[in-house]
Amino acid sequence: SQAFRYVYEDPERLRRPVRREGDRWVEIGWDEALDEVAGRLAAVRERHGKDAIAMYYGNPNGHNFHTQLYTQLFITMLDTERFFSAGSVDQQPQNLVCELLFGDPWMFPIPDLARTDFFVCMGANPVVSQGSLMGVADARGRIEAISERGGRVVVLDPRRTETAGIADEHLFIRPGTDALFLFAWVNELFASGGVSLGRLASFTDGVEQLRELAADFTPEAVAPVTGVDAPALRRLVRDFAEAEAPVLYGRIGLCTQEFGTLASWLVYVINVLTGRLDAEGGAMFGRPATGQFEPTGEVPALQHGRFKSRVRGVPEYMAMLPASCMAEELEWEGEDAVRAMITVAGNPVLSVPNGKRVGSAMDGLEFVVALDIYINETTCRADIILPSTTQLEHSNYEFLFSAWQQGNYARYSPVVFEPEDGALHQYQIFLEILARMNGMSAGDLNGMMLDGMIARLTASPAFAHLDADAIKAQTAAHADGERLLDIMLRAGPYGDRFEDGGDGLSLERLKAAPHGVELGPLTPQLPGLLRTAGQRISLVHDLICADIPRLRQRLERASTGMVLIGRRHIRDMNSWLHNIEQYARGDDRCTLLVNPLDASRIGLVDGGRALVRSSVGELEVPVAVSEEMMPGVVSLPHGFGHNTARTRQSVAARRQPGVSANDLVDDGPLDLPSGTSVVNGVPVEVLVPAG
Ligand SMILES: Nc1nc2c(c(=O)[nH]1)N[C@H]1C(S)=C(S)[C@@H](COP(=O)(O)OP(=O)(O)OC[C@H]3O[C@@H](n4cnc5c(=O)[nH]c(N)nc54)[C@H](O)[C@@H]3O)O[C@H]1N2
Ligand SMILES: Nc1nc2c(c(=O)[nH]1)N[C@H]1C(S)=C(S)[C@@H](COP(=O)(O)OP(=O)(O)OC[C@H]3O[C@@H](n4cnc5c(=O)[nH]c(N)nc54)[C@H](O)[C@@H]3O)O[C@H]1N2
Ligand SMILES: [Mo]
């Protein structure tokens, strides 16, 4: 896209490694940089053990398939228990719930927008975000089309968002109370006789238990806390039941909050209880060409709680610790203290709760290396920065995201700009560091990747007849990640299965189709797709039930006082497009939205300033008074605060400096089951600044 072109051209983007010397950055050669990084990391590991190296893995990696493929190798070989990622400030509750219900943390059902006639959207703003874990090219058009063909769109959100603006109905809901609202929906479904699983009934367990779990959560009991009155909830439940092809969708506003797992779970539970999972126009599963969802016959073990964080004893999830535990883990001085850190395309100082504390903790480490293309609020604390090529300098295949589209397709994106001589892709940086740390060559490691993938393939009954050397010979035209991609595509559900003369998919065929290959609409795939025991869906699980008493206690707490939520802007991408003139110009975006009732009560005026104070910090911010906000809720976007002298992002600092919302977000509270940060519904005081 255009944004990547501007990033490629940005004169402040790093093109070669830099080393910090005092407060100056000095360009150094790749060999020198890689030797120093690997040498210092290996020394820390040698002296203090593998867990003394921490790592933070950021969001852009999810869009780079070469990086994706080699990440597993990188983290397996580093083998640190101090591995953090942006996932725990994002989708981790959905990972956990999908793993428990369907057997795979990445098997997200997505709303079939083209065929639904009743779309209920909670905690997401697809008109701005372009859909999240639900790829849509033209979210606005798709959503408008639902109403145009006689359907309905209902949005539940503490802000009347851009998506709410094109919906048929918008209901305000108090942040963090969605699980209560959704439990009342389940309660009402049982009370009104609306439970109807259809074909899901033959492979779903736990329906009767749900009736009991939902018993106390009547519409009347939850209404004073959620702010949605009982008649409105009943009407929604009835309209949903009466629609032909309804679907309930929840995203990040339901994840990064006090009850992220329960809320995300209940979204799927309701789709199941109403027979809307795996149904046309409902919540459907993709069938990606790379075959990651193909049944293997195995039931994978749950990736939860195999070790715990040192300071708070929080269980790992998917081999990661919560980002909200990062600062305290970095500060920890006991046995196994962290000494070194690697950041990979991430800006945790702006992106994770109590980011300021993360920054200071990083400053206290012995050695920090950042794999990044900018000197920003996080990477300015590194000793060395290793810049990879950017998005348009490598080929790409949306390995993850192609599973969550409005239809199945495969598309290969070729290189747009040839990288300059000597430039390295991120996966090559991984390989070079690992090779130097372990006395191997990048070629050895690449060979391990290839052999490993082929061994897994030929171990499955469907490919047991194939010979590893024959697969190597057939794929020899491609190298590295592209070769692995070729194997995945050819072994995948639309692949040529390594048979000559077939017309199945291969990388060569994909490259010959510049606009991609359409692989047909989403189709029902259950129960065959399930990786759970007996290929059944158990709606109820211990990890989830254990959190219900905490939710019940929430009913005792009145929804009073001000709380903070975030928001996204069409021209932002988290923290990292603000250095692009074309994206950063215009009015100050980092404003506090306040409802007029709250503004007049507090004494705030539109265009004036407010002081916002939380348990961890305080900020002064410009105010925009807006009817969009639910009374009692204020909104400040994240990813700003580009005002430190140490960074090299002069456009961001001039055009959109702002303040960092995460300096107000407490790193204490967690969505317990998944370890996800609570960045929405943060208690704050809002005041008129002194003077
Ligand atoms: N309060 C609050 N906090 C939030 C959120 C919220 O809604 N509210 N949202 C959360 C969400 S959903 C997410 S995903 C996280 C994001 O959290 P992060 O991933 O930590 O943050 P980003 O701002 O995406 O930072 C991306 C980094 O990658 C670098 N980069 C970009 N492209 C490349 C590349 O090609 N190669 C390399 N090597 N580096 C590159 C950029 O310079 C930048 O440093 O933030 C979370 N934080
Ligand atoms: N332009 C743009 N697009 C982006 C990004 C970006 O930064 N800019 N980031 C990308 C990334 S990394 C992600 S993860 C996706 C996220 O995509 P979405 O999930 O669509 O995220 P948001 O736009 O943040 O919308 C979240 C909504 O939840 C609401 N909300 C907050 N708290 C609560 C709550 O407790 N309950 C309910 N019901 N609602 C709540 C907020 O008001 C907001 O409208 O977007 C991606 N797309
Ligand atoms: Mo995200």
Short mmCIF file of N, CA, C and O in Angstrom, two decimals, residues 348-360 377 381 564 612-620 636-644 658-667 679 682-684:
data_model
loop_
_atom_site.label_atom_id
_atom_site.label_comp_id
_atom_site.label_asym_id
_atom_site.label_seq_id
_atom_site.Cartn_x
_atom_site.Cartn_y
_atom_site.Cartn_z
N PRO A 348 7.11 -1.21 22.59
CA PRO A 348 6.38 -1.41 23.85
C PRO A 348 6.31 -0.17 24.74
O PRO A 348 5.38 -0.06 25.53
N VAL A 349 7.27 0.75 24.61
CA VAL A 349 7.23 1.94 25.47
C VAL A 349 5.94 2.74 25.21
O VAL A 349 5.39 3.35 26.12
N LEU A 350 5.44 2.68 23.97
CA LEU A 350 4.16 3.33 23.70
C LEU A 350 2.98 2.36 23.67
O LEU A 350 1.84 2.79 23.75
N SER A 351 3.25 1.07 23.56
CA SER A 351 2.15 0.13 23.29
C SER A 351 1.70 -0.70 24.47
O SER A 351 0.65 -1.33 24.38
N VAL A 352 2.47 -0.79 25.52
CA VAL A 352 2.03 -1.65 26.61
C VAL A 352 1.79 -0.83 27.87
O VAL A 352 2.35 0.25 28.03
N PRO A 353 0.92 -1.34 28.75
CA PRO A 353 0.58 -0.60 29.96
C PRO A 353 1.81 -0.14 30.73
O PRO A 353 2.80 -0.87 30.82
N ASN A 354 1.72 1.06 31.26
CA ASN A 354 2.80 1.66 32.04
C ASN A 354 4.10 1.65 31.22
O ASN A 354 5.16 1.27 31.70
N GLY A 355 3.97 2.10 29.99
CA GLY A 355 5.08 2.09 29.04
C GLY A 355 6.32 2.82 29.55
O GLY A 355 7.45 2.41 29.27
N LYS A 356 6.09 3.88 30.31
CA LYS A 356 7.22 4.64 30.85
C LYS A 356 8.10 3.75 31.73
O LYS A 356 9.32 3.80 31.68
N ARG A 357 7.41 2.92 32.52
CA ARG A 357 8.14 2.00 33.40
C ARG A 357 8.91 0.96 32.57
O ARG A 357 10.04 0.59 32.91
N VAL A 358 8.32 0.52 31.47
CA VAL A 358 9.02 -0.41 30.58
C VAL A 358 10.30 0.25 30.07
O VAL A 358 11.38 -0.36 30.07
N GLY A 359 10.18 1.52 29.68
CA GLY A 359 11.35 2.24 29.17
C GLY A 359 12.46 2.34 30.20
O GLY A 359 13.63 2.06 29.91
N SER A 360 12.10 2.73 31.43
CA SER A 360 13.14 2.85 32.46
C SER A 360 13.76 1.50 32.75
O SER A 360 14.97 1.40 32.98
N GLU A 377 10.74 5.62 20.60
CA GLU A 377 10.69 5.69 22.06
C GLU A 377 11.25 4.43 22.70
O GLU A 377 11.75 4.47 23.83
N ARG A 381 16.58 3.12 23.31
CA ARG A 381 17.24 2.55 24.50
C ARG A 381 18.15 1.40 24.15
O ARG A 381 18.76 0.79 25.04
N LEU A 564 -11.33 5.30 31.17
CA LEU A 564 -10.67 5.65 29.91
C LEU A 564 -10.72 4.48 28.93
O LEU A 564 -10.49 3.33 29.32
N VAL A 612 -5.59 14.36 33.28
CA VAL A 612 -6.12 13.02 33.49
C VAL A 612 -5.15 12.28 34.40
O VAL A 612 -3.94 12.25 34.14
N ARG A 613 -5.70 11.71 35.48
CA ARG A 613 -4.84 11.08 36.48
C ARG A 613 -5.31 9.64 36.70
O ARG A 613 -6.51 9.39 36.78
N SER A 614 -4.36 8.73 36.77
CA SER A 614 -4.70 7.33 37.04
C SER A 614 -3.83 6.82 38.18
O SER A 614 -3.05 7.59 38.76
N SER A 615 -3.91 5.53 38.44
CA SER A 615 -3.09 4.97 39.53
C SER A 615 -1.61 4.98 39.19
O SER A 615 -0.78 4.83 40.09
N VAL A 616 -1.24 5.14 37.92
CA VAL A 616 0.19 5.11 37.58
C VAL A 616 0.75 6.40 36.97
O VAL A 616 1.96 6.51 36.79
N GLY A 617 -0.10 7.34 36.63
CA GLY A 617 0.47 8.55 36.02
C GLY A 617 -0.55 9.64 35.81
O GLY A 617 -1.73 9.46 36.13
N GLU A 618 -0.07 10.77 35.34
CA GLU A 618 -1.00 11.82 34.95
C GLU A 618 -0.50 12.55 33.72
O GLU A 618 0.70 12.64 33.47
N LEU A 619 -1.46 13.03 32.91
CA LEU A 619 -1.14 13.67 31.64
C LEU A 619 -2.05 14.88 31.46
O LEU A 619 -3.20 14.85 31.88
N GLU A 620 -1.51 15.90 30.80
CA GLU A 620 -2.36 17.00 30.41
C GLU A 620 -2.65 16.86 28.92
O GLU A 620 -1.72 16.66 28.13
N LEU A 636 -8.89 8.34 24.67
CA LEU A 636 -7.60 8.88 24.25
C LEU A 636 -6.92 7.80 23.40
O LEU A 636 -6.81 6.66 23.85
N PRO A 637 -6.45 8.15 22.19
CA PRO A 637 -5.81 7.11 21.37
C PRO A 637 -4.44 6.72 21.92
O PRO A 637 -3.81 7.51 22.63
N HIS A 638 -3.95 5.53 21.58
CA HIS A 638 -2.61 5.12 22.00
C HIS A 638 -1.63 5.33 20.84
O HIS A 638 -2.04 5.63 19.73
N GLY A 639 -0.36 5.15 21.12
CA GLY A 639 0.65 5.22 20.06
C GLY A 639 1.22 6.61 19.85
O GLY A 639 2.00 6.82 18.91
N PHE A 640 0.85 7.57 20.71
CA PHE A 640 1.43 8.91 20.64
C PHE A 640 2.39 9.10 21.81
O PHE A 640 2.57 8.21 22.63
N GLY A 641 2.96 10.31 21.88
CA GLY A 641 3.95 10.61 22.91
C GLY A 641 5.33 10.65 22.27
O GLY A 641 6.31 10.12 22.79
N HIS A 642 5.39 11.30 21.08
CA HIS A 642 6.64 11.34 20.31
C HIS A 642 7.41 12.60 20.67
O HIS A 642 7.61 13.48 19.85
N ASN A 643 7.79 12.70 21.92
CA ASN A 643 8.39 13.97 22.32
C ASN A 643 9.70 13.82 23.06
O ASN A 643 10.16 14.74 23.69
N THR A 644 10.32 12.64 22.97
CA THR A 644 11.58 12.51 23.68
C THR A 644 12.73 12.95 22.79
O THR A 644 12.72 12.70 21.59
N GLY A 658 1.66 14.54 20.69
CA GLY A 658 0.70 13.91 21.59
C GLY A 658 1.33 13.42 22.88
O GLY A 658 2.46 13.78 23.23
N VAL A 659 0.57 12.59 23.57
CA VAL A 659 1.05 11.98 24.82
C VAL A 659 0.72 10.50 24.74
O VAL A 659 -0.11 10.09 23.95
N SER A 660 1.37 9.71 25.57
CA SER A 660 1.14 8.27 25.49
C SER A 660 0.06 7.82 26.47
O SER A 660 0.26 7.85 27.69
N ALA A 661 -1.07 7.36 25.93
CA ALA A 661 -2.17 6.87 26.76
C ALA A 661 -1.69 5.78 27.69
O ALA A 661 -2.20 5.62 28.80
N ASN A 662 -0.68 5.02 27.26
CA ASN A 662 -0.22 3.91 28.10
C ASN A 662 0.57 4.37 29.32
O ASN A 662 0.89 3.55 30.19
N ASP A 663 0.87 5.68 29.40
CA ASP A 663 1.43 6.20 30.65
C ASP A 663 0.35 6.30 31.73
O ASP A 663 0.65 6.54 32.90
N LEU A 664 -0.92 6.15 31.31
CA LEU A 664 -2.02 6.16 32.29
C LEU A 664 -2.52 4.75 32.61
O LEU A 664 -3.25 4.55 33.56
N VAL A 665 -2.16 3.79 31.75
CA VAL A 665 -2.72 2.44 31.91
C VAL A 665 -1.88 1.65 32.92
O VAL A 665 -0.67 1.51 32.75
N ASP A 666 -2.53 1.16 33.93
CA ASP A 666 -1.87 0.41 35.01
C ASP A 666 -1.49 -0.98 34.49
O ASP A 666 -2.29 -1.65 33.84
N ASP A 667 -0.25 -1.40 34.78
CA ASP A 667 0.17 -2.74 34.37
C ASP A 667 -0.21 -3.81 35.40
O ASP A 667 0.12 -4.98 35.22
N VAL A 679 -6.44 -2.40 28.82
CA VAL A 679 -6.18 -1.03 28.36
C VAL A 679 -7.48 -0.26 28.15
O VAL A 679 -7.44 0.94 27.91
N VAL A 682 -10.07 1.85 32.01
CA VAL A 682 -9.09 2.19 33.04
C VAL A 682 -9.66 3.31 33.92
O VAL A 682 -10.03 4.37 33.40
N PRO A 683 -9.75 3.10 35.24
CA PRO A 683 -10.29 4.16 36.10
C PRO A 683 -9.38 5.40 36.09
O PRO A 683 -8.16 5.27 36.24
N VAL A 684 -9.96 6.56 35.85
CA VAL A 684 -9.19 7.81 35.85
C VAL A 684 -9.98 8.91 36.54
O VAL A 684 -11.20 8.84 36.66
#
